[in-house]
Structure formats: structure tokens, C-alpha cells
CSV table of C-alpha atoms and ligand atoms in Angstrom, one decimal:
chain,number,residue,atom,x,y,z
T,396,MET,CA,-4.0,-5.3,-28.5
T,397,GLY,CA,-2.9,-5.9,-24.9
T,398,LYS,CA,-5.5,-7.8,-22.4
T,399,GLY,CA,-5.6,-8.0,-18.7
T,400,SER,CA,-7.6,-9.2,-15.9
T,401,GLY,CA,-8.4,-8.4,-12.4
T,402,TYR,CA,-10.3,-10.4,-9.6
T,403,GLY,CA,-13.1,-9.1,-7.9
T,404,LYS,CA,-12.7,-9.5,-3.9
T,405,VAL,CA,-14.5,-10.1,-0.4
T,406,ILE,CA,-13.2,-8.4,2.9
T,407,LEU,CA,-14.2,-11.5,5.5
T,408,PHE,CA,-12.3,-9.3,8.3
T,409,GLY,CA,-10.7,-6.0,9.1
T,410,GLU,CA,-12.0,-3.4,6.4
T,411,HIS,CA,-10.9,0.1,7.5
T,412,PHE,CA,-9.3,-1.6,10.3
T,413,VAL,CA,-6.4,-2.5,7.4
T,414,VAL,CA,-5.8,1.3,6.8
T,415,TYR,CA,-4.0,1.6,9.9
T,416,GLY,CA,-1.9,-1.4,9.7
T,417,LEU,CA,-4.2,-4.2,11.6
T,418,PRO,CA,-5.0,-7.2,9.7
T,419,GLY,CA,-7.5,-8.4,7.3
T,420,ILE,CA,-8.6,-11.3,5.6
T,421,ALA,CA,-9.8,-11.0,2.1
T,422,SER,CA,-10.8,-13.5,-0.9
T,423,ALA,CA,-11.1,-13.4,-4.4
T,424,VAL,CA,-14.6,-13.9,-5.8
T,425,GLY,CA,-14.2,-15.7,-8.9
T,426,LEU,CA,-15.3,-13.4,-11.1
T,427,ALA,CA,-12.9,-11.0,-12.9
T,428,THR,CA,-13.2,-7.5,-14.6
T,429,ASP,CA,-11.3,-7.7,-18.1
T,430,ALA,CA,-9.6,-4.8,-19.8
T,431,VAL,CA,-8.4,-4.6,-23.8
T,432,VAL,CA,-5.9,-1.8,-24.3
T,433,THR,CA,-5.1,-0.8,-27.7
T,434,LYS,CA,-2.6,2.1,-28.9
T,435,SER,CA,-4.4,5.2,-30.5
T,436,GLY,CA,-4.3,9.1,-30.8
T,437,ALA,CA,-6.0,10.0,-27.6
T,438,LEU,CA,-7.4,8.7,-24.4
T,439,SER,CA,-10.7,7.1,-24.8
T,440,VAL,CA,-12.7,4.6,-22.4
T,441,LYS,CA,-15.5,2.5,-23.3
T,442,ASP,CA,-17.2,1.0,-20.0
T,443,GLU,CA,-19.2,-2.2,-20.9
T,444,ARG,CA,-19.1,-3.9,-17.3
T,445,LYS,CA,-22.2,-4.8,-15.7
T,446,GLY,CA,-23.7,-3.4,-12.6
T,447,THR,CA,-25.0,-0.8,-10.3
T,448,GLU,CA,-26.8,2.1,-12.3
T,449,GLY,CA,-25.1,5.3,-11.6
T,450,TYR,CA,-21.9,3.3,-10.7
T,451,SER,CA,-19.6,4.5,-13.5
T,452,GLY,CA,-21.0,7.5,-13.9
T,453,SER,CA,-20.3,9.0,-10.4
T,454,LYS,CA,-16.9,7.5,-10.5
T,455,ARG,CA,-16.0,8.8,-13.7
T,456,GLU,CA,-13.6,11.4,-12.1
T,457,GLN,CA,-11.8,9.0,-9.9
T,458,GLN,CA,-11.4,7.0,-12.5
T,459,ARG,CA,-9.4,9.8,-14.8
T,460,GLU,CA,-7.4,10.5,-12.1
T,461,SER,CA,-6.5,6.6,-11.5
T,462,PHE,CA,-5.4,6.5,-15.1
T,463,GLU,CA,-3.1,9.8,-14.7
T,464,ARG,CA,-1.5,7.9,-11.7
T,465,MET,CA,-1.0,4.8,-13.8
T,466,PHE,CA,0.5,6.9,-16.5
T,467,ASP,CA,2.8,8.6,-14.2
T,468,MET,CA,3.9,5.5,-12.3
T,469,MET,CA,5.0,3.9,-15.7
T,470,GLY,CA,6.5,6.4,-16.6
T,471,LEU,CA,5.0,6.9,-19.8
T,472,LYS,CA,4.5,10.6,-21.6
T,473,GLU,CA,2.0,9.2,-24.5
T,474,LYS,CA,-1.1,8.9,-23.0
T,475,GLY,CA,-3.1,7.8,-26.3
T,476,VAL,CA,-4.9,4.5,-25.5
T,477,ASP,CA,-8.7,3.1,-26.0
T,478,ILE,CA,-9.3,1.2,-22.8
T,479,TRP,CA,-12.5,-1.1,-23.1
T,480,LEU,CA,-13.6,-2.5,-19.8
T,481,GLY,CA,-16.1,-5.9,-19.4
T,482,GLY,CA,-16.4,-9.2,-17.9
T,483,GLU,CA,-18.4,-11.2,-15.4
T,484,LEU,CA,-17.9,-8.8,-12.2
T,485,PRO,CA,-20.6,-6.9,-11.7
T,486,VAL,CA,-19.8,-3.2,-10.6
T,487,MET,CA,-20.9,-2.4,-7.2
T,488,SER,CA,-19.2,-0.5,-4.1
T,489,GLY,CA,-17.8,-3.3,-1.8
T,490,ILE,CA,-16.7,-5.8,-4.3
T,491,GLY,CA,-13.5,-4.4,-5.1
T,492,ALA,CA,-14.2,-2.8,-8.8
T,493,SER,CA,-12.3,-0.1,-8.5
T,494,ALA,CA,-8.8,-2.5,-7.7
T,495,ALA,CA,-10.0,-4.9,-10.3
T,496,SER,CA,-10.3,-2.7,-13.0
T,497,SER,CA,-6.9,-1.2,-12.1
T,498,VAL,CA,-5.4,-4.5,-12.2
T,499,ALA,CA,-6.9,-5.4,-15.4
T,500,ILE,CA,-5.9,-2.1,-17.3
T,501,ALA,CA,-2.3,-1.9,-15.8
T,502,ARG,CA,-1.9,-5.9,-17.0
T,503,ALA,CA,-3.4,-5.0,-20.3
T,504,VAL,CA,-1.2,-1.4,-21.1
T,505,SER,CA,1.9,-3.7,-19.9
T,506,ASP,CA,0.8,-6.3,-22.6
T,507,GLU,CA,-0.1,-3.9,-25.3
T,508,LEU,CA,3.0,-1.6,-24.8
T,509,LYS,CA,5.4,-4.7,-24.0
T,510,LEU,CA,6.5,-3.2,-20.6
T,511,GLY,CA,6.5,-6.8,-19.2
T,512,TYR,CA,5.6,-6.2,-15.7
T,513,ASP,CA,5.2,-9.4,-13.5
T,514,ASP,CA,2.6,-9.4,-10.6
T,515,ALA,CA,4.5,-7.5,-8.0
T,516,LYS,CA,4.6,-4.5,-10.1
T,517,ILE,CA,1.0,-4.7,-11.4
T,518,ASN,CA,0.3,-4.5,-7.8
T,519,SER,CA,2.4,-1.9,-7.1
T,520,VAL,CA,0.9,0.4,-10.0
T,521,ALA,CA,-2.8,-0.8,-9.3
T,522,TYR,CA,-2.0,0.4,-5.7
T,523,GLU,CA,-1.1,3.8,-6.9
T,524,MET,CA,-4.5,4.2,-9.1
T,525,GLU,CA,-6.4,2.8,-6.2
T,526,LYS,CA,-5.4,6.1,-4.4
T,527,ALA,CA,-8.0,7.9,-6.8
T,528,PHE,CA,-11.1,5.8,-5.6
T,529,ALA,CA,-9.7,5.5,-1.9
T,530,GLY,CA,-7.6,8.3,-0.8
T,531,ASN,CA,-5.7,6.4,1.6
T,532,PRO,CA,-5.8,2.9,0.5
T,533,SER,CA,-4.6,0.0,2.5
T,534,GLY,CA,-3.6,-2.2,-0.4
T,535,ILE,CA,-5.8,-5.4,0.3
T,536,ASP,CA,-8.1,-4.6,-2.4
T,537,ASN,CA,-5.1,-4.3,-5.3
T,538,THR,CA,-3.4,-6.9,-3.5
T,539,VAL,CA,-6.6,-9.6,-3.9
T,540,ALA,CA,-7.4,-8.3,-7.3
T,541,THR,CA,-3.5,-9.2,-8.5
T,542,TYR,CA,-3.0,-12.4,-6.8
T,543,GLY,CA,-6.4,-13.8,-6.0
T,544,GLY,CA,-7.0,-16.4,-3.5
T,545,LEU,CA,-7.4,-16.2,0.3
T,546,ILE,CA,-5.4,-14.0,1.9
T,547,TRP,CA,-4.1,-12.6,5.1
T,548,PHE,CA,-3.2,-8.9,4.8
T,549,LYS,CA,-1.1,-6.5,7.0
T,550,LYS,CA,-0.1,-2.9,5.6
T,551,ASN,CA,3.7,-2.2,6.3
T,552,MET,CA,2.8,1.5,8.0
T,553,ALA,CA,6.7,2.3,7.1
T,554,GLY,CA,6.2,2.0,3.7
T,555,GLY,CA,8.1,-1.2,3.3
T,556,GLN,CA,6.6,-4.3,1.7
T,557,ASN,CA,3.1,-5.3,3.1
T,558,ASP,CA,2.7,-8.5,4.7
T,559,MET,CA,0.6,-11.2,2.3
T,560,GLU,CA,0.1,-14.6,3.4
T,561,LYS,CA,-2.1,-17.1,1.5
T,562,ILE,CA,-4.7,-19.1,3.9
T,563,ARG,CA,-5.7,-22.6,3.2
T,564,VAL,CA,-9.3,-23.8,4.2
T,565,PRO,CA,-10.1,-27.4,4.0
T,566,LYS,CA,-12.6,-26.7,1.6
T,567,PRO,CA,-14.0,-24.2,-0.4
T,568,VAL,CA,-17.4,-22.5,1.1
T,569,GLU,CA,-20.3,-20.7,0.3
T,570,ILE,CA,-21.2,-17.3,0.8
T,571,VAL,CA,-23.5,-14.5,-0.3
T,572,MET,CA,-23.0,-10.9,-1.2
T,573,GLY,CA,-25.7,-8.7,-0.8
T,574,ASN,CA,-26.0,-5.3,-2.7
T,575,SER,CA,-27.7,-2.5,-0.7
T,576,GLY,CA,-28.1,-0.9,-4.1
T,577,VAL,CA,-26.5,2.4,-2.5
T,578,VAL,CA,-23.5,3.6,-4.7
T,579,ALA,CA,-20.7,4.4,-1.6
T,580,ASP,CA,-17.8,6.3,-1.8
T,581,THR,CA,-14.8,4.5,-0.4
T,582,LYS,CA,-13.0,7.8,-0.1
T,583,ALA,CA,-15.5,9.5,2.1
T,584,MET,CA,-15.7,6.5,4.1
T,585,VAL,CA,-12.1,6.1,4.9
T,586,ALA,CA,-11.6,9.6,5.5
T,587,GLY,CA,-14.8,9.6,7.9
T,588,VAL,CA,-13.5,7.2,9.9
T,589,ALA,CA,-10.2,8.9,10.4
T,590,GLU,CA,-12.2,12.2,11.5
T,591,ARG,CA,-14.0,10.3,13.7
T,592,ARG,CA,-10.9,8.4,15.5
T,593,LYS,CA,-9.3,11.7,16.0
T,594,GLN,CA,-12.5,13.1,17.6
T,595,GLN,CA,-12.7,10.1,19.9
T,596,PRO,CA,-9.3,8.5,20.1
T,597,GLU,CA,-9.9,6.4,23.2
T,598,GLU,CA,-13.4,4.7,21.7
T,599,TYR,CA,-11.6,4.0,18.7
T,600,ASP,CA,-8.6,2.5,20.2
T,601,ALA,CA,-10.7,0.1,21.8
T,602,VAL,CA,-12.9,-0.9,19.0
T,603,PHE,CA,-9.2,-1.3,16.8
T,604,LYS,CA,-7.7,-3.8,19.7
T,605,LYS,CA,-11.1,-5.8,19.1
T,606,ALA,CA,-10.9,-5.7,15.1
T,607,GLU,CA,-7.2,-7.0,15.6
T,608,ALA,CA,-8.0,-10.0,18.1
T,609,LEU,CA,-11.0,-11.0,15.5
T,610,ALA,CA,-9.0,-11.3,12.6
T,611,VAL,CA,-6.1,-13.6,14.4
T,612,LYS,CA,-9.0,-15.9,15.5
T,613,ALA,CA,-10.8,-15.9,12.4
T,614,ARG,CA,-7.5,-16.7,10.8
T,615,ALA,CA,-7.4,-20.1,12.9
T,616,ALA,CA,-10.8,-20.7,12.5
T,617,LEU,CA,-10.7,-20.6,8.7
T,618,GLU,CA,-7.6,-22.9,8.7
T,619,LYS,CA,-9.4,-25.5,10.6
T,620,GLY,CA,-12.5,-25.2,8.5
T,621,ASP,CA,-14.5,-24.3,11.8
T,622,TYR,CA,-17.5,-22.0,10.2
T,623,LYS,CA,-19.4,-21.8,13.0
T,624,THR,CA,-16.7,-19.8,14.8
T,625,VAL,CA,-15.6,-17.9,11.6
T,626,GLY,CA,-19.4,-16.5,11.3
T,627,ALA,CA,-19.7,-15.5,15.0
T,628,LEU,CA,-16.8,-13.8,14.5
T,629,MET,CA,-18.2,-12.2,11.4
T,630,ASP,CA,-21.1,-11.0,13.5
T,631,GLU,CA,-18.6,-9.6,16.0
T,632,ASN,CA,-16.8,-7.6,13.4
T,633,HIS,CA,-20.5,-6.3,12.0
T,634,SER,CA,-20.7,-4.9,15.6
T,635,LEU,CA,-17.5,-3.0,15.5
T,636,LEU,CA,-18.2,-1.7,11.8
T,637,GLN,CA,-21.6,-0.5,13.1
T,638,GLN,CA,-19.5,1.3,16.0
T,639,ILE,CA,-17.2,3.1,13.8
T,640,LYS,CA,-20.3,4.4,12.0
T,641,VAL,CA,-19.7,2.5,8.4
T,642,SER,CA,-23.0,0.7,8.0
T,643,GLY,CA,-26.3,1.9,7.0
T,644,GLU,CA,-29.9,0.9,7.1
T,645,LYS,CA,-30.2,-1.1,4.0
T,646,LEU,CA,-26.7,-3.1,5.2
T,647,ASP,CA,-28.2,-3.6,8.6
T,648,GLU,CA,-31.6,-5.1,6.9
T,649,LEU,CA,-29.5,-7.2,5.0
T,650,VAL,CA,-27.4,-8.7,7.7
T,651,ALA,CA,-30.7,-9.3,9.5
T,652,ILE,CA,-32.2,-11.4,6.5
T,653,ALA,CA,-29.3,-13.2,6.6
T,654,LYS,CA,-29.3,-14.2,10.0
T,655,GLN,CA,-32.9,-14.7,10.1
T,656,ASN,CA,-32.4,-17.4,7.3
T,657,GLY,CA,-29.4,-19.3,8.9
T,658,ALA,CA,-26.3,-17.5,7.7
T,659,PHE,CA,-23.6,-18.7,9.9
T,660,GLY,CA,-22.7,-15.2,10.3
T,661,ALA,CA,-23.1,-11.6,8.3
T,662,LYS,CA,-21.5,-8.2,8.1
T,663,VAL,CA,-20.7,-5.0,5.7
T,664,THR,CA,-18.0,-5.6,3.7
T,665,GLY,CA,-15.4,-2.8,2.1
T,666,GLY,CA,-16.1,0.6,2.6
T,667,GLY,CA,-19.7,0.4,3.9
T,668,GLY,CA,-22.1,3.2,4.0
T,669,GLY,CA,-23.7,1.4,1.2
T,670,GLY,CA,-22.3,-1.4,-1.0
T,671,CYS,CA,-22.1,-4.7,-0.2
T,672,MET,CA,-22.6,-7.3,2.5
T,673,VAL,CA,-21.5,-10.8,2.8
T,674,ALA,CA,-23.3,-13.7,4.6
T,675,LEU,CA,-21.2,-17.1,5.1
T,676,THR,CA,-24.0,-19.8,4.1
T,677,PRO,CA,-21.9,-23.3,4.0
T,678,GLY,CA,-23.7,-25.7,1.4
T,679,LYS,CA,-25.6,-24.9,-1.5
T,680,GLU,CA,-29.0,-25.2,0.3
T,681,LEU,CA,-28.1,-22.3,2.8
T,682,GLN,CA,-26.9,-20.3,0.6
T,683,GLU,CA,-29.8,-20.6,-1.8
T,684,ARG,CA,-32.3,-20.1,1.2
T,685,VAL,CA,-30.2,-16.8,2.2
T,686,ALA,CA,-29.7,-15.4,-1.6
T,687,SER,CA,-33.4,-16.0,-2.2
T,688,ALA,CA,-34.5,-14.4,0.9
T,689,MET,CA,-32.7,-11.4,0.0
T,690,GLU,CA,-33.8,-11.3,-3.7
T,691,ALA,CA,-37.6,-11.6,-2.4
T,692,LYS,CA,-37.2,-8.1,-0.9
T,693,GLY,CA,-35.5,-6.5,-4.1
T,694,PHE,CA,-32.1,-6.8,-3.5
T,695,GLN,CA,-29.3,-7.6,-6.0
T,696,VAL,CA,-27.3,-10.8,-4.9
T,697,LEU,CA,-24.2,-12.8,-5.8
T,698,ARG,CA,-23.7,-16.1,-4.9
T,699,THR,CA,-20.1,-17.3,-4.9
T,700,ARG,CA,-17.5,-19.3,-2.7
T,701,ILE,CA,-14.2,-18.4,-1.3
T,702,GLY,CA,-11.1,-20.2,-0.8
T,703,VAL,CA,-11.5,-22.0,-4.1
C,1123,PMV,O1,-14.9,-0.4,-0.7
C,1123,PMV,P1,-14.3,-1.1,-1.0
C,1123,PMV,O2,-14.4,-2.6,-1.5
C,1123,PMV,O3,-13.1,-0.5,-2.3
C,1123,PMV,O4,-13.0,-1.4,0.1
C,1123,PMV,C1,-12.1,-0.7,0.8
C,1123,PMV,C2,-11.6,-1.4,2.1
C,1123,PMV,C3,-11.3,-0.4,3.0
C,1123,PMV,O5,-10.6,-1.0,3.9
C,1123,PMV,C4,-12.2,0.5,3.5
C,1123,PMV,C5,-10.1,0.7,2.5
C,1123,PMV,C6,-8.7,0.1,2.2
C,1123,PMV,O6,-8.0,0.7,1.3
C,1123,PMV,O7,-8.5,-0.9,2.8
């Protein structure tokens, strides 16, 4: 029996833009997906993760493809394994559930088959698996799912090693993640941005330039623990995500609730179109106020911290 885990994540800055080699900032959320893998005659999956109804069903095909990619990458002809998935990370779009499960499964297979993979190898297998869910992923999700922490990430567009640096904050800070309840397809969202960018190159170029500048400023503000500035930059980032059309009605409603209740900043996180948003809410009191305001409107929320 082999075991493995992968962290869930929240993207604070730069989702979608990271696909094109611009910098992004993401953090692990302290909740993980766990996998247990046992050799057997055929491939079987028992998915006991908690989360959005319909999520696992609609992602089943992509999950199957991700397993094929994993076996190929590992050079395994024998694909008979029983895979169990569980853990504390709720399965919802925007929280990096697919990357967390890819890392957990790759670790558990390596453990069960005594492959001895280190983190770098697990990360590259999980990246390959992520292609099934995201089409042309940047690699930010699997990197956080593998290493945890708060990171600065830049995809190497030439295909070499990506730039990944840990960011240190003076002390951990509270966030709220609000779930729109809408299951989103990251692959379709990424493809949609690519399509619109082709049609409006100048407009998109201008937005991309702003996104890059935002991430650079945000990193400096995070390192200083200047959360007023970080929050204002998150608001600007949300507006850029609206401009590239990856927000949605429910997500905008959640962002508005967060801001009305005192969040320092709020934005879509991850692929968008549904899935989650994130609000920066320093202090337990503010976190609680924002979270319960969302819950009062019927949304599912996650109270957590970044920079732990
Ligand atoms: O929807 P998620 O949580 O899988 O996040 C995807 C992040 C994107 O930037 C939209 C895609 C990527 O590969 O970076």
C-alpha cells in the first residue's frame, strides 16, 4: 500500500497570465488531498473527497486521461492499481483540486511501486497529469501542490526549468475563499482567453502588461506585510480578470459581499467562470465577518491562512 498527499492552493495574483510566462503568486491552503494506491489486476478509482456536487462526475474523463499520462510518464506498462482519494481538501474549482490529487496519486504510486521519486520528479509527473485538466497549464498549481508554502512562479516559455521562489511574509494572514457553487472547466477557460487574445491582441497586450506590474508590486507588499496595498492590488487584479472575461455573476457577487464587509481586497482565484474567489481578511474577526456574510447568502466558504 502506497500513500501520498498534495496541497490545495489559492492563486493570489496572475492566474491565466502565468500561462503566458508572466509572474504569478500562489499559496498552499493548509488542506490536502490524500491518496492510497494498491497494486491490483485492473485500474479502479474510489473517490471519497468532499466537495461540490457533480464535480467528480464531470471531471471523470479528464481524470482518466491524467492517469494515462501518469503511467506513460512513469514508463509503466502495468496499469493495474486501486486508487483511493480522500482528505480534508474540498473538491471545488479554483482550489487546485486536480493538482492536489495528481501530486497525491503520483506520490502514492511512487511509494507503492518503490520508484523513489523526489519532489522535483513528482512535480514533473503532476504537471503532465495537469495537462488533462487544464490543456496548456502553466505549472503553478502542481508546483504549489508539491512544495506548499507561498511562492512566486514564472513559467519558462522555452521549456526549461520554471522560476519558483519562496516568498516570506512577516506573519501568516487570514483569507476567505468563497465558492460560487458553479463547476468550471479550467481547460475551456484557458482556451477562451487564448482565443480572445488572438482576436484583440492590442487590448490583451495592455492588460497583460498591467498584470505583470501588479505581481511585482504585490510581492514587495507581501514581503513587507503591507496588507492594505496587497488588498488594493488584488482588487486591481480582479478588474483585469473581468476584462479578460473570466469572472462571472456569482463570483462578482461574492467579491462585492467581501468588499462590503471590509475585506482588504477580493478577486477571482484560479480558472474562473465559476469556482472560487479569494478575499484578504487580516485578523480572525474580519475573516469571520466576511465568511459569515457569504454563508448568509448561501455560499460555501473556506476560512484559512496564507504564509504559514
Ligand atoms: O482553476 P484552477 O484552480 O486549476 O487554476 C488554474 C490556473 C490557470 O492560471 C487559469 C491555469 C494555469 O495552468 O495556470
